[in-house]
């Protein structure tokens, strides 16, 4: 069973959807000292946010949704004398509704699962990944020893990929207005999340580490080892890491035929084919102020445009007003609350264009 000391040491990897969080989490979980959750728990978004909205029984069912969380199998694997202690721990976590006690059940139960690939006695930290900022500050307060890996990617690449996923889910995706609307929504989401990252890192500078997806693709072993040094204090041999990376199955949702093994660098430039020049200008207009604070040297737009002019092609006046309001809020927030971390984010690398 994983130790109480290791349960205190959460490593939370968080980034926008379509920003490389999956492959970086998979790489980080290779370390024998790290017990990674095999799939996203979505604890802060699905469980913690709903703790007062649903009854306790339904909340238990939501909590058990991750496929790796096999509570009964884990308990049955124990001696009869040990089972009451684990059952009491689960009961107390739900009785008190304490964030830390609830969240720690995921690594605790997984470490007891006979199919767990890690030796729990060697684990010194556990890790989960997230694709939203819900509860980020709450996790920092609940886990004083936690470390946070803030994964960032060029907004043009991230938003182009997010737009592509939105289009796939919509029958009317080919319509110009809907495509425009999806791209604006992706830009607003990226900017809000990155602004939150910057505020979080300013509040918890010693516990936060920015990692750029572009740096990971250029030097996967070096980037992952920097994460290991920051979290568990012990890197892995680069030759071993590179060998493990070469076995990663590679696939893309944008092109199901593009399969292979290893870490693929082609997605870095895919946005240039996915976006038109006008769409690139739109992404730049919405995201450039925040992007520059993260070390991405996007060219400033030629001239400032009113929010409604930027969103002019969005379908429906209600949607236009909603998105315009969000953009105005982000602009104000940028000036008042978001620090400039351009000198401290990935200082060893040149700005990415």
Short mmCIF file of N, CA and C in Angstrom, two decimals, residues 41 85 93 104 122 133 152 171 179 248 327:
data_model
loop_
_atom_site.label_atom_id
_atom_site.label_comp_id
_atom_site.label_asym_id
_atom_site.label_seq_id
_atom_site.Cartn_x
_atom_site.Cartn_y
_atom_site.Cartn_z
N UNK A 41 -8.98 11.36 -13.43
CA UNK A 41 -10.03 11.20 -12.42
C UNK A 41 -11.13 12.24 -12.58
N UNK A 85 -9.71 -1.31 8.09
CA UNK A 85 -9.00 -0.03 8.12
C UNK A 85 -9.25 0.75 6.82
N UNK A 93 -13.76 9.56 4.62
CA UNK A 93 -13.55 10.55 3.57
C UNK A 93 -14.87 11.11 3.07
N UNK A 104 -7.28 11.50 -2.18
CA UNK A 104 -6.25 10.50 -1.91
C UNK A 104 -6.77 9.07 -2.05
N UNK A 122 7.85 1.57 -3.09
CA UNK A 122 8.89 2.42 -3.64
C UNK A 122 8.36 3.79 -4.05
N UNK A 133 -9.05 24.22 -15.11
CA UNK A 133 -8.47 24.87 -13.93
C UNK A 133 -9.42 24.85 -12.74
N UNK A 152 1.88 24.21 -21.30
CA UNK A 152 1.42 25.25 -22.21
C UNK A 152 1.84 24.91 -23.63
N UNK A 171 -22.86 18.71 -36.71
CA UNK A 171 -23.27 18.39 -38.07
C UNK A 171 -23.09 19.58 -38.99
N UNK A 179 -17.77 27.50 -37.82
CA UNK A 179 -16.33 27.30 -37.71
C UNK A 179 -15.68 28.48 -36.99
N UNK A 248 6.11 4.28 -27.57
CA UNK A 248 4.80 4.92 -27.44
C UNK A 248 4.01 4.76 -28.74
N UNK A 327 -14.60 38.27 -23.89
CA UNK A 327 -13.35 38.88 -24.35
C UNK A 327 -13.07 40.17 -23.59
#
